[in-house]
Amino acid sequence: MQDNAAKTPVTGKARPHESAPLHVTGTAVYTDDIVAPAGCLHAYVLKSPHAHAKVLSIDISACYIPGVHAVMTAKDIPGVNEVAPVFTGDPVFAEGEVLYAGQSVLAVAAESIDIARRAAHLAKVEYESLPAILDVHEALKQQKFVGDPYVMKTGDAAAALKSAPHRISGTLDIGGQDHFYLEGQIALATPHENGEVHCWSSTQHPSEVQHLIAKVLAIPDHLVTVEVRRMGGGFGGKESQASLIACVAALLARKTGRAVKFRLDRDDDMIMTGKRHGFHIKYDVGFDAQGRIQAMDMLQLVDCGMSPDLSNAIADRAMFHADNCYYLPHAVVTSYRCFTHKVSNTAFRGFGGPQGMLAIEYVIDDIARHLALAPDAVRRANFYDAMHARKDRAVTHYGMDVEDCIIADIFDRLEKSSAYKSRVAGIEKFNAENPVLKRGIAMTPVKFGISFTLTMLNQAGALVHVYKDGSVQLNHGGTEMGQGLHTKVSQIVADVFGIPFDRVRITATNTSKVPNTSATAASSGTDLNGKAAEAAAHTIRGRLAEFAAQQTGDVPPQDVKFADGMVTAGSKSWLFRELVNLAYMNRISLSANGFYKTPKIFWDRAAAKGRPFFYFAYGAAVSEVVVDTLTGEYKNLRTDILHDVGRSINPAIDIGQIEGGFVQGAGWLTSEELWWDAKGILKTHAPSTYKIPTGRDIPPDFRTALYDGENIEDTVYKSKAVGEPPLMLGISVFLALRDAVARAGVPMPKLSAPATPEAVLRALNGHGGDI
Ligand code: MTE
Ligand code: HPA
Ligand code: MOS
């Protein structure tokens, strides 16, 4: 897919990730690959061995072995001992009390990582162990929360539940997930003149890292520059929690006057950083004979860990997705943000949405099994109607009109392309013939709300320079974590100027170029930064068009054309670079910034009503599995996906996101199991005990297609966000496993997530939920 030709437009065409050749040749520079400045020191953090304890004393006198340059505890922080993103509660170093096993207590900077580690363990820290809250039920009992409980409701659920012809209730436990980005958390900080600090950080949120470094050092933001070339994956784990790493590096750099690198190894990364939130769900649902939901009462107990971090926004998103694609005429969704003495849980692809969505999908599955109806039929009966069809079944439980619902069409198409019906018949036949192996299948939909639910965050900036040779350099607020954001934004900007893709170069994200940015998160990187970059490029193009029009006098500026590397104003044409050079000589500015904010969105938190999302992204997946009923082992045999990305900016990147998201979602719900012991110590902190999906877990028959449509809203190129929604397609694997268990003779199997082989075996034996 080489594209050096001057053929434009480049948007809408499949092309490789802009760094693909670097990725595959090992020459892409990650933070750890940056050539370290002379005298660079290495940091190590001493972790709390207790989930909850009073810190009685810290004696660091033994730490100063040869090669150690600094030892820091909470009292050595010049500014505020706090790296929380929104509220408070995330100290750099524990002060007086430790609230989870793995919390940082002190840090050492030394000439090697081995010396730093050895020195840190020479500290004498006295603890008095205290009772710990280790699950949501205990937190609820003690009323210990990291935020206020929150309720979203519509209609009168209690009354409608009473009058419903059918009613069932149940519970579901949903496990968390470690991000397992290939590149762990890391930062490299260097001190400069006049108190300035520069930090290379593997973060999705450079502006927040900048701000927090300034806060811990008690210096203004303008003395701090944070830079990100790329991350080796973030998945939400570097939205807020890269800050601690960067702040430790910056504090030690300031204290020693040397460059300091702080890199967590895999075990420390898994122990010290937050994960996807585990949930406990309780539901009570009333429905008619067709399985159409009349009322739902859902309780979500969210395991937030020891601080708020982003938990309140994440718990909100779980509530927003408690409907998935289904109209709920009467509903009440209640959320408790439970405090536990565990690492503070954080953003993870889907940001609470997956847990909310799995819950309602499980409920739908229950309804179908209760009524002995086909689950896909019950799903269809409950779909939101498209607004233009019937307005009365197209408003969410939080008062947002669903104006773009295409899920019924996606379901129809996928059902055909995957031969769903005939495969169900095939499964019945297979199961009748096989006493031990049983197959199951599930087709599940996704509707995911696009926008940060905190309206303020939906803004972005960009800075575009056109150099005299006609090459374009650009910077925007977004960060690259493998998702292809820079590729898409380059495509968009190349098309504004009508130049080939490789004439556009995106520099490392840098807080000194575009300020006050939002995290690259909520799947909105391209929506926000693509629009901002497009606006900046249009400003320069406008100046060039006016200049070109003046040169010929043939046409007005708006009729000047930019295509195939040429600029044409009526009778006259220039190569883009010729016109740029001419414009420069005529003193026309060739640099501009751009800004974008998402229109239409608002959220009234007190009323729990509004339009938190600009639009929804949709998709559906069918997965077919086979289960060994003697052992609980299973295999995903085939997955078919039809996913909506609006008008695709880059189908190759989009399909990559869809496939990757699906596999990551399936991993969350099958093999990835986090396990803490009775003292709250995480025992699954390495790939030896925590199993992420590998190549062998990808279904041998895997078919992904893009839904042919465009965004009805005015997004860049009429595209839709793609980063997170496909993760929830993995729910099809979980429910296919449940289906196989049901077909094996357990009519209403209880299956909690993750559905490990052990969990599947328990479900087969009729006691799925209990451990
Ligand atoms: N894809 C890759 N390869 N690596 C990542 O870390 N993060 C996901 C998704 N896809 C991620 C990824 C998450 S959690 C989000 S929010 C989006 O990418 C962020 O990028 P975008 O907004 O540009 O889609
Ligand atoms: N999604 C992802 N990240 C976020 C959000 C959100 O809605 N809000 C704040 N950070
Ligand atoms: Mo993604 S969880 O919004 O970083």
PDB file of C-alpha atoms and ligand atoms in Angstrom, residues 239 313 317 351 451-453 457 521-522, ligand 2:
ATOM      1  CA  GLU A 239      -5.167   8.591  31.040  1.00  0.00           C
ATOM      2  CA  ALA A 313     -17.129   9.475  35.412  1.00  0.00           C
ATOM      3  CA  ARG A 317     -20.744   5.827  31.839  1.00  0.00           C
ATOM      4  CA  PHE A 351     -14.710   3.502  30.487  1.00  0.00           C
ATOM      5  CA  SER A 451     -18.125  12.329  23.682  1.00  0.00           C
ATOM      6  CA  PHE A 452     -16.515  12.859  27.045  1.00  0.00           C
ATOM      7  CA  THR A 453     -19.429  12.805  29.444  1.00  0.00           C
ATOM      8  CA  LEU A 457     -13.452  18.107  27.962  1.00  0.00           C
ATOM      9  CA  ALA A 521      -9.614   9.240  25.432  1.00  0.00           C
ATOM     10  CA  ALA A 522     -13.319   8.603  25.048  1.00  0.00           C
TER      11      ALA A 522
HETATM   12  N1  HPA B   2     -14.416   8.766  28.611  1.00  0.00           N
HETATM   13  C1  HPA B   2     -13.091   8.582  28.728  1.00  0.00           C
HETATM   14  N2  HPA B   2     -12.320   9.286  29.499  1.00  0.00           N
HETATM   15  C2  HPA B   2     -12.880  10.244  30.219  1.00  0.00           C
HETATM   16  C3  HPA B   2     -14.252  10.492  30.154  1.00  0.00           C
HETATM   17  C4  HPA B   2     -15.060   9.714  29.299  1.00  0.00           C
HETATM   18  O1  HPA B   2     -16.281   9.871  29.192  1.00  0.00           O
HETATM   19  N3  HPA B   2     -14.519  11.486  31.000  1.00  0.00           N
HETATM   20  C5  HPA B   2     -13.338  11.817  31.564  1.00  0.00           C
HETATM   21  N4  HPA B   2     -12.351  11.077  31.094  1.00  0.00           N
END
